JSON list of N, CA and C in Angstrom, two decimals:
[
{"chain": "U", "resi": 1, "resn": "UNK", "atom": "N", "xyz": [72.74, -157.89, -133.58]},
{"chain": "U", "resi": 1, "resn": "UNK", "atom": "CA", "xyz": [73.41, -158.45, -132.44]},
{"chain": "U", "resi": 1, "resn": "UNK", "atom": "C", "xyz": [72.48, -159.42, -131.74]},
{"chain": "U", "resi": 2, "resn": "UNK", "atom": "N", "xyz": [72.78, -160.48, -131.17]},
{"chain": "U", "resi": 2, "resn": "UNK", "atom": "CA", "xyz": [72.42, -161.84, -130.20]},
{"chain": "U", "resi": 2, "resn": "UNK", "atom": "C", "xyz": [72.01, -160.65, -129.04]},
{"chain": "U", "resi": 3, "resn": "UNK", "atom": "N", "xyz": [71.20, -161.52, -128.15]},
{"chain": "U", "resi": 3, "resn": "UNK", "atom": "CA", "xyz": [70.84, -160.84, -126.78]},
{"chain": "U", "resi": 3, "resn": "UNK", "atom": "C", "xyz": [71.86, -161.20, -126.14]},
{"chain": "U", "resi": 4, "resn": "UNK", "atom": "N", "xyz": [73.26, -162.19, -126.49]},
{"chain": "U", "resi": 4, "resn": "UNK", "atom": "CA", "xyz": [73.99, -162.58, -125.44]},
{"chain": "U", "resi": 4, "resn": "UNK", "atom": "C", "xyz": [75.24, -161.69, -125.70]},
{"chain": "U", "resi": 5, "resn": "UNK", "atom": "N", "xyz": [75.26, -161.04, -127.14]},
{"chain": "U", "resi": 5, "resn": "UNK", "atom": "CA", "xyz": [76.20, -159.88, -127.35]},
{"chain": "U", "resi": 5, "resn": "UNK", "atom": "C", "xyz": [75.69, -158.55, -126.48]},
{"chain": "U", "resi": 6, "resn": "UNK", "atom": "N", "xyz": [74.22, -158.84, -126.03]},
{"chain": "U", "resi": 6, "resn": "UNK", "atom": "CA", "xyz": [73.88, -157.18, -125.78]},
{"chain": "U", "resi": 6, "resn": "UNK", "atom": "C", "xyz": [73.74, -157.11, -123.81]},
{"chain": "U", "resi": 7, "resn": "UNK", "atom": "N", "xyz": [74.52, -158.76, -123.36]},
{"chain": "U", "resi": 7, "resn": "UNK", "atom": "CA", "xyz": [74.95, -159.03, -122.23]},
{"chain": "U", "resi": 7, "resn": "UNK", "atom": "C", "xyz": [76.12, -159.21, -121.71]},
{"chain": "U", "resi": 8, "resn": "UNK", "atom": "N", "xyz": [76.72, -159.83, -122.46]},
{"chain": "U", "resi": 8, "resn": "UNK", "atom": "CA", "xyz": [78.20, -159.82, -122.10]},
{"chain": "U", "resi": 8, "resn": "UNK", "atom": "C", "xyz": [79.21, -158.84, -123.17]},
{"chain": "U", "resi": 9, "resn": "UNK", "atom": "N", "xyz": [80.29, -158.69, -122.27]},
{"chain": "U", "resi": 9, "resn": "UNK", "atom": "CA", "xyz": [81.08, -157.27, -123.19]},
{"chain": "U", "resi": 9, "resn": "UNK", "atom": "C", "xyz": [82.51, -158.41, -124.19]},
{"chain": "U", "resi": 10, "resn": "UNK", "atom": "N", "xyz": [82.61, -158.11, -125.32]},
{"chain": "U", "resi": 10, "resn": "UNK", "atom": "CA", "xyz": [83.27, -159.17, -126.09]},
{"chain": "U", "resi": 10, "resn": "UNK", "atom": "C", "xyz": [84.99, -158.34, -125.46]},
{"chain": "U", "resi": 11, "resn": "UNK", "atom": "N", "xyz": [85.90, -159.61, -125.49]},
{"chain": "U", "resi": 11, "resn": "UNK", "atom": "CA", "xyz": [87.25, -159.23, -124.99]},
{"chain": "U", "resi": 11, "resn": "UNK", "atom": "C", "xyz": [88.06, -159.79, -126.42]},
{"chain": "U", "resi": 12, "resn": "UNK", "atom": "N", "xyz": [88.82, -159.11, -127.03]},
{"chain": "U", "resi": 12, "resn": "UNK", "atom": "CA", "xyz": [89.87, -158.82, -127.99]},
{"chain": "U", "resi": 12, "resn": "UNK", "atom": "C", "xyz": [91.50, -159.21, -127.56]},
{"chain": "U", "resi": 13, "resn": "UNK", "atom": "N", "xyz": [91.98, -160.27, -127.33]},
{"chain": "U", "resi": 13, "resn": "UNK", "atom": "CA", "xyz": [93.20, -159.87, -126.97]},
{"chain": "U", "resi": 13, "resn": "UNK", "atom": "C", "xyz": [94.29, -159.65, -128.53]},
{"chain": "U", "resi": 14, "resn": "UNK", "atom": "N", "xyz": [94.83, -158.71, -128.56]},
{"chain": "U", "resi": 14, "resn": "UNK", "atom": "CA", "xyz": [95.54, -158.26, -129.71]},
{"chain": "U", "resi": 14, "resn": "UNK", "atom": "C", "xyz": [97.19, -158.18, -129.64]},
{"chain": "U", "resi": 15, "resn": "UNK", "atom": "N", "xyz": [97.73, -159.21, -130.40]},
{"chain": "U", "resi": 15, "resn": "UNK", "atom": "CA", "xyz": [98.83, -159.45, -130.22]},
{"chain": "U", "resi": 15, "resn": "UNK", "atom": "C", "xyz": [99.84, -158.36, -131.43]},
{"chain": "U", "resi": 16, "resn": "UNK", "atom": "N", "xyz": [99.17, -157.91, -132.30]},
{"chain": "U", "resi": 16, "resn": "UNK", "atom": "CA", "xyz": [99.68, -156.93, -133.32]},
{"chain": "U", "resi": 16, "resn": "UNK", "atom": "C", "xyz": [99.03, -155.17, -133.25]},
{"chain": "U", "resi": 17, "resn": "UNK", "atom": "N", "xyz": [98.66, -154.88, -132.18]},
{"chain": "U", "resi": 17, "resn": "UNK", "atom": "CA", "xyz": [98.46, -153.84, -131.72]},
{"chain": "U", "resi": 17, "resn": "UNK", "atom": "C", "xyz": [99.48, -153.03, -130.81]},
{"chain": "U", "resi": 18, "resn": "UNK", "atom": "N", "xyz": [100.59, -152.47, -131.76]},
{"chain": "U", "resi": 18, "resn": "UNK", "atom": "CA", "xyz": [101.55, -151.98, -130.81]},
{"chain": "U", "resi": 18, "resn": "UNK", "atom": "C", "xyz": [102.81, -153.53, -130.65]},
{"chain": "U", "resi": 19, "resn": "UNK", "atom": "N", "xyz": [102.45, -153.00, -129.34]},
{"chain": "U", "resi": 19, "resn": "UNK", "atom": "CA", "xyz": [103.39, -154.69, -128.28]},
{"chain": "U", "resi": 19, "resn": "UNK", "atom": "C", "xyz": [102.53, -155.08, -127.74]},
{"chain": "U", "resi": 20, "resn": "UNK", "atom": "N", "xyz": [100.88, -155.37, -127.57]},
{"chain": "U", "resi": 20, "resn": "UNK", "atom": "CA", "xyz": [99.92, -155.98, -127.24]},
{"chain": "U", "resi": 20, "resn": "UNK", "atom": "C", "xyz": [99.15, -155.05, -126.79]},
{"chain": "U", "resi": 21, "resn": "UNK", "atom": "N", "xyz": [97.72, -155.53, -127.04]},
{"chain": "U", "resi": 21, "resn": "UNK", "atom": "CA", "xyz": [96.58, -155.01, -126.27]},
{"chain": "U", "resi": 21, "resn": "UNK", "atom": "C", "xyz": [95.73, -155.90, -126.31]},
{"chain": "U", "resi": 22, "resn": "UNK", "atom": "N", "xyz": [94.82, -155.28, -124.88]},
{"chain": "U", "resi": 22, "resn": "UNK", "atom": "CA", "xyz": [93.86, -156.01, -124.68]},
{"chain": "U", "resi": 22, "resn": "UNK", "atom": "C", "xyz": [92.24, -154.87, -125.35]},
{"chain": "U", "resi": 23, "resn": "UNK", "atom": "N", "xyz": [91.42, -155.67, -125.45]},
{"chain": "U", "resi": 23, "resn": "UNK", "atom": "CA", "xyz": [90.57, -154.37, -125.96]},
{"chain": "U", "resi": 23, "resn": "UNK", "atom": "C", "xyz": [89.14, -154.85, -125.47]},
{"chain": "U", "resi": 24, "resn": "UNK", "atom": "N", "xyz": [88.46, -154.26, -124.34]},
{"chain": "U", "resi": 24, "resn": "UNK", "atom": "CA", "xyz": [86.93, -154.82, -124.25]},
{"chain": "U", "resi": 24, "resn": "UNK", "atom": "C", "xyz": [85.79, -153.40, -124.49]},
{"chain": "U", "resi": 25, "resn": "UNK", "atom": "N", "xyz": [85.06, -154.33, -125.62]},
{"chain": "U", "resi": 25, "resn": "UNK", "atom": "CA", "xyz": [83.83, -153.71, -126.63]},
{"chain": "U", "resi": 25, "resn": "UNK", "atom": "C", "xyz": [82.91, -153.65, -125.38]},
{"chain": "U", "resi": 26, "resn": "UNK", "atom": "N", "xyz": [81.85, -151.82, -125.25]},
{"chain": "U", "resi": 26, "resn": "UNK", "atom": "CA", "xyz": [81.00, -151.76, -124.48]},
{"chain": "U", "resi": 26, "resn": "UNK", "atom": "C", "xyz": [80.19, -151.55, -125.38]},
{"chain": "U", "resi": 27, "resn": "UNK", "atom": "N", "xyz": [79.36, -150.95, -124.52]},
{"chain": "U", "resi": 27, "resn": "UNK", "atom": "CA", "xyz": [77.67, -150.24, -124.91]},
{"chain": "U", "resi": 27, "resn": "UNK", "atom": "C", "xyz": [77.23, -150.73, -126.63]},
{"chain": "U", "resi": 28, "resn": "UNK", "atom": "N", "xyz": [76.80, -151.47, -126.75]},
{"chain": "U", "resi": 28, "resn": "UNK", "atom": "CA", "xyz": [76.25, -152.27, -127.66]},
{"chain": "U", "resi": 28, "resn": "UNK", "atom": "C", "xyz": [74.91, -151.60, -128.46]},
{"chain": "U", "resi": 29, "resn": "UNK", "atom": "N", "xyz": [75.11, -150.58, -129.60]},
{"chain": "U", "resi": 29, "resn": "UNK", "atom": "CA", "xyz": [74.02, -150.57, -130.71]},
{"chain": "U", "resi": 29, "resn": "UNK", "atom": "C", "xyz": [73.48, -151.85, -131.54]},
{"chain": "U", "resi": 30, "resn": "UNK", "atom": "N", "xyz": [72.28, -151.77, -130.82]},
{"chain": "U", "resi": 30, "resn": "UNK", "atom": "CA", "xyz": [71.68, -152.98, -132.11]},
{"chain": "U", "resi": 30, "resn": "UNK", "atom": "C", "xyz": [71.25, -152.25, -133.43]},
{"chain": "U", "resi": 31, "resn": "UNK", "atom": "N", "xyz": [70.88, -150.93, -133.31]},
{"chain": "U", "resi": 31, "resn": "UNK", "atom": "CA", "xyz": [70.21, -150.29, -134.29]},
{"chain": "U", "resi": 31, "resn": "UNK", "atom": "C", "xyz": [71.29, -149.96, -135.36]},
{"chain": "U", "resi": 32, "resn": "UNK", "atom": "N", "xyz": [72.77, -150.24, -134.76]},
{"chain": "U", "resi": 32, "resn": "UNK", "atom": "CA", "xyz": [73.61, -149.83, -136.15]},
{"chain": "U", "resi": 32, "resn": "UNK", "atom": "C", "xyz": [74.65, -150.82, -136.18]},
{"chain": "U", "resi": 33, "resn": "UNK", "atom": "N", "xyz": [74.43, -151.84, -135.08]},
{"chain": "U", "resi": 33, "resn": "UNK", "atom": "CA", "xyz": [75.35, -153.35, -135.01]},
{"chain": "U", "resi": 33, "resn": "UNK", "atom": "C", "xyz": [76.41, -153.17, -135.05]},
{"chain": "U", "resi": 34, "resn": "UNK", "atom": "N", "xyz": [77.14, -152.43, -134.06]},
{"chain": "U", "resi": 34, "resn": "UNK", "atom": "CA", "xyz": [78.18, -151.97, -133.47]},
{"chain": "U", "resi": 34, "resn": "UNK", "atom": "C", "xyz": [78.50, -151.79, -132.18]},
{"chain": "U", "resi": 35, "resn": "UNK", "atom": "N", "xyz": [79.09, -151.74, -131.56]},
{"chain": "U", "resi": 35, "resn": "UNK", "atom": "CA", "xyz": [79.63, -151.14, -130.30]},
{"chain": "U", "resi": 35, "resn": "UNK", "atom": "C", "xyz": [80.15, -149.86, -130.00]},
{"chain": "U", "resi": 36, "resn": "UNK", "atom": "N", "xyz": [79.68, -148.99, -129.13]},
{"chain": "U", "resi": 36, "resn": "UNK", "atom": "CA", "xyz": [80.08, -147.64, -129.26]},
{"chain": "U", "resi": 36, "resn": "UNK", "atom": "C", "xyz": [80.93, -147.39, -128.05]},
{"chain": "U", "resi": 37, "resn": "UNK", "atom": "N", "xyz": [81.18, -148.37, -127.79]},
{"chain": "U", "resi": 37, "resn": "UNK", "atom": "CA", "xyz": [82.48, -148.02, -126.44]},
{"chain": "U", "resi": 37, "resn": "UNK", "atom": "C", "xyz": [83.71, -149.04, -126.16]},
{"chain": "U", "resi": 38, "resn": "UNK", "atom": "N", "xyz": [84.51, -148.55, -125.82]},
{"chain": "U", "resi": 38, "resn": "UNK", "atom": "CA", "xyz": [85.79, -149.36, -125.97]},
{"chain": "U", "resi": 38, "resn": "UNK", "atom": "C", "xyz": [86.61, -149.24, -124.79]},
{"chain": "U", "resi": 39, "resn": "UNK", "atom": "N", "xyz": [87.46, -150.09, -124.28]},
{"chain": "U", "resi": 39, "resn": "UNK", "atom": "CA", "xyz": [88.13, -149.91, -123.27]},
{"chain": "U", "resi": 39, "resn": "UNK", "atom": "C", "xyz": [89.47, -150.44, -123.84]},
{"chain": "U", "resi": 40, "resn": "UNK", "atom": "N", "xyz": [90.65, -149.94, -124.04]},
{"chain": "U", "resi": 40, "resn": "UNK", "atom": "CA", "xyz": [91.85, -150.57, -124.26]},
{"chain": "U", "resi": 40, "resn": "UNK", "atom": "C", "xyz": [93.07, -150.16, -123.52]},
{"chain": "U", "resi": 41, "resn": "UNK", "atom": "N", "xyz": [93.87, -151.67, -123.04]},
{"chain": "U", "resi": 41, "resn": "UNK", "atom": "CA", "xyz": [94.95, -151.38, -122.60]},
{"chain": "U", "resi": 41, "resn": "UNK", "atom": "C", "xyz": [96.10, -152.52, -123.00]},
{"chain": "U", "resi": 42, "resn": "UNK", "atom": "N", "xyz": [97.33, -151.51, -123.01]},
{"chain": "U", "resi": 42, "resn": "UNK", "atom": "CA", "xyz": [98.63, -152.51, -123.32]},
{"chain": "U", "resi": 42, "resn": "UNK", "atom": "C", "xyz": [99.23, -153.52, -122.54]},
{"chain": "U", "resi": 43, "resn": "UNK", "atom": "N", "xyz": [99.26, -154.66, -122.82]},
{"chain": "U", "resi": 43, "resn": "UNK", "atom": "CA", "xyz": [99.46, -155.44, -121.93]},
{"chain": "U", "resi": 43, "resn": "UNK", "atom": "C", "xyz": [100.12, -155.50, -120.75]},
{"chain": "U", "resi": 44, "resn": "UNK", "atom": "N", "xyz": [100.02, -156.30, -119.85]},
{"chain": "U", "resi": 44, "resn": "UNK", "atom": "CA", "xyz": [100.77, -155.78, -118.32]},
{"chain": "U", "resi": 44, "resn": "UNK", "atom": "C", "xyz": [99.65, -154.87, -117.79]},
{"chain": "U", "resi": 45, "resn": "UNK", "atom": "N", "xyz": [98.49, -154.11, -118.20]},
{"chain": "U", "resi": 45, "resn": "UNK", "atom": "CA", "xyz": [97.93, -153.24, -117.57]},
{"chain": "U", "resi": 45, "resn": "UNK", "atom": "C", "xyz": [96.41, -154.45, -117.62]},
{"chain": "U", "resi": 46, "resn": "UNK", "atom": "N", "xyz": [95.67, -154.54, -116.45]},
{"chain": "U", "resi": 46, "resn": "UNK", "atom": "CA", "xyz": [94.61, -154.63, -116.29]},
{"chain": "U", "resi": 46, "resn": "UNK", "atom": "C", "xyz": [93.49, -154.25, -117.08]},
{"chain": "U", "resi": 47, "resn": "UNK", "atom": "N", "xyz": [92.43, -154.95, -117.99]},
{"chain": "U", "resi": 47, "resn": "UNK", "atom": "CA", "xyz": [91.73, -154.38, -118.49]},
{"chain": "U", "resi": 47, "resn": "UNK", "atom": "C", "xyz": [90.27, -155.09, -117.66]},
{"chain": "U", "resi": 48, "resn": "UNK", "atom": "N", "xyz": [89.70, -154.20, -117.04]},
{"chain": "U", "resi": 48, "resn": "UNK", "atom": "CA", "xyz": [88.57, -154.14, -116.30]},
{"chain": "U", "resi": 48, "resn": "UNK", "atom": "C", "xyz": [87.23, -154.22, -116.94]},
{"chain": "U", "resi": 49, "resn": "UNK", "atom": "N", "xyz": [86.37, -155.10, -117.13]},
{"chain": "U", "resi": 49, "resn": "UNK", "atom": "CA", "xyz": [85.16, -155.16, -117.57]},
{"chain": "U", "resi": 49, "resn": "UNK", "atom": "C", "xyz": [84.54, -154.28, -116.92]},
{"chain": "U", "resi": 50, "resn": "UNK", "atom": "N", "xyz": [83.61, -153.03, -117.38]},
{"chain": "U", "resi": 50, "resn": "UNK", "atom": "CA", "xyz": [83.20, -152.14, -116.70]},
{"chain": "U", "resi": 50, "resn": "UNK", "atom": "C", "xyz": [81.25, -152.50, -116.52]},
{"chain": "U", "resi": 51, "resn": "UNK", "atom": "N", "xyz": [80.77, -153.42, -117.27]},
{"chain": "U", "resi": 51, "resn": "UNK", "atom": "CA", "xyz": [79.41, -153.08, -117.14]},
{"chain": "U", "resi": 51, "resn": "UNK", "atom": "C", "xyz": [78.77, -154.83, -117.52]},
{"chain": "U", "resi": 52, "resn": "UNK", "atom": "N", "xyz": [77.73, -155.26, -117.37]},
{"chain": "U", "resi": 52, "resn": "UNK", "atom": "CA", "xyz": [77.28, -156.65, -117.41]},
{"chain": "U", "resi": 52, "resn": "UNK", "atom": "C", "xyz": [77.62, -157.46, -116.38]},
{"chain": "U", "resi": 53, "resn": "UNK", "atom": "N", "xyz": [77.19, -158.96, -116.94]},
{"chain": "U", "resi": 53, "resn": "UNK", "atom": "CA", "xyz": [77.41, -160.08, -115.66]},
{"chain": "U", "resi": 53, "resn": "UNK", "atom": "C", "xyz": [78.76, -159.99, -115.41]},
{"chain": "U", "resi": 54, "resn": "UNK", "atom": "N", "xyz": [79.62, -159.87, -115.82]},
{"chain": "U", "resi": 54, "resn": "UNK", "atom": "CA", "xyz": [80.99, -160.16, -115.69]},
{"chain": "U", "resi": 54, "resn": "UNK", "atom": "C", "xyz": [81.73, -158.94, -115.18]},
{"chain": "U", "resi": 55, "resn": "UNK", "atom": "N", "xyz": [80.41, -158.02, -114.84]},
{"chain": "U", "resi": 55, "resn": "UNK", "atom": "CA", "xyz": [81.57, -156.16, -114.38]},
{"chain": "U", "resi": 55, "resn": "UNK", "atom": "C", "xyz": [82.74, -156.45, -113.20]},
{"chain": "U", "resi": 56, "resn": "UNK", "atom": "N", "xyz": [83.47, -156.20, -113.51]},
{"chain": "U", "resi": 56, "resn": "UNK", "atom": "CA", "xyz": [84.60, -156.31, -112.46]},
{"chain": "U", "resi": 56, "resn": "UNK", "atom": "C", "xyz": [85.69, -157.13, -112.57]},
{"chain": "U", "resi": 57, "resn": "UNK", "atom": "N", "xyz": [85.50, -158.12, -113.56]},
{"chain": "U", "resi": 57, "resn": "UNK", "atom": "CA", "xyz": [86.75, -159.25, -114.20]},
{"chain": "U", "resi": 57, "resn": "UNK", "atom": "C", "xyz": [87.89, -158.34, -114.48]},
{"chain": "U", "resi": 58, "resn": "UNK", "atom": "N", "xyz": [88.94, -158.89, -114.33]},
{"chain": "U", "resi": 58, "resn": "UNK", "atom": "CA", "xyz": [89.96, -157.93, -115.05]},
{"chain": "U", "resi": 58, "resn": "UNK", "atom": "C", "xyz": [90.69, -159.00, -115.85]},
{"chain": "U", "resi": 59, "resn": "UNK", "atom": "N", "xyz": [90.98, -158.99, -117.16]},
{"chain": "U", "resi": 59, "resn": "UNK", "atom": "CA", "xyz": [91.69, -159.40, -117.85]},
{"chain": "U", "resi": 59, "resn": "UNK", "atom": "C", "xyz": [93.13, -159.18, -117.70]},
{"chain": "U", "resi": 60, "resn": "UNK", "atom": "N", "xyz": [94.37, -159.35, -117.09]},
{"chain": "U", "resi": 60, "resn": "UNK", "atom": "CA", "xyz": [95.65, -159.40, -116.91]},
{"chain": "U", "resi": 60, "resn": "UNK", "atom": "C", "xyz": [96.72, -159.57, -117.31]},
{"chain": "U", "resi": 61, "resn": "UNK", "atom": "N", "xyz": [97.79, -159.61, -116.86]},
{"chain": "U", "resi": 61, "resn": "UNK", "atom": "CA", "xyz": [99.26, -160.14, -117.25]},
{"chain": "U", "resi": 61, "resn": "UNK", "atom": "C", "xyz": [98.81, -161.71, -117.46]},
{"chain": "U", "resi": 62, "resn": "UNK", "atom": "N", "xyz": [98.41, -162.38, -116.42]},
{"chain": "U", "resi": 62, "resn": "UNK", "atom": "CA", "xyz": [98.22, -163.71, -116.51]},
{"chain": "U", "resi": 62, "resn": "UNK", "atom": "C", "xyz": [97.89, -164.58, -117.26]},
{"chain": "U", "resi": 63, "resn": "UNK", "atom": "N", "xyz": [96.79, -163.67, -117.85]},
{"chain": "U", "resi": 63, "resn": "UNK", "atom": "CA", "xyz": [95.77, -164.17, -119.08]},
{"chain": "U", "resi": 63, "resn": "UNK", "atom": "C", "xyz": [96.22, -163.82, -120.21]},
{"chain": "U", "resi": 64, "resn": "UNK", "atom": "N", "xyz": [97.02, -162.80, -120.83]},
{"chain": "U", "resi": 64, "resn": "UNK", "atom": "CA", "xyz": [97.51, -162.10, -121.86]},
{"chain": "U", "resi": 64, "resn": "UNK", "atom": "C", "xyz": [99.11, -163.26, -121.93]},
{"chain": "U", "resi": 65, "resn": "UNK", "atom": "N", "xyz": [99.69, -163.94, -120.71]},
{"chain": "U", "resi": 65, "resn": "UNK", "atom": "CA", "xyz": [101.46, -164.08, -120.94]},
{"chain": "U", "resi": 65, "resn": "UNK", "atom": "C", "xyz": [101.49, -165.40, -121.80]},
{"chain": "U", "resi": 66, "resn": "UNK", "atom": "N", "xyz": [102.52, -165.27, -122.69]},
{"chain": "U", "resi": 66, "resn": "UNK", "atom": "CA", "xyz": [102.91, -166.80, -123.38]},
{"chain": "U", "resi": 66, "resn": "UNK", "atom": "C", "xyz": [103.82, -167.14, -123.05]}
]
């Protein structure tokens, strides 16, 4: 992993998950180059960056609508 993966949390928006999701990757292993935490929600629901520069963004209806 980049030092800028092991700073900012990567956001997934998933249009074939269900009827949408949003999905943001936490806590970042470099030792097995993975992510060991996940936050997911179906669209219409807020998905909240929980940790890094960006803690507190919420990803939305707004950002998710076509």
């Amino acid at each position: 992993m980049t030092a800028l993966a092991e700073e900012v949390a990567p956001v997934i928006v998933d249009d074939f998950d269900d009827e949408g999701a949003v999905v943001v990757l936490t806590s970042p292993d470099a030792k097995k180059a993975k992510y060991t935490g996940e936050h997911r929600v179906p669209y219409g629901t807020d998905a909240v960056i929980p940790e890094g520069p960006a803690k507190g963004f919420a990803v939305g209806k707004g950002i998710v609508a076509s």
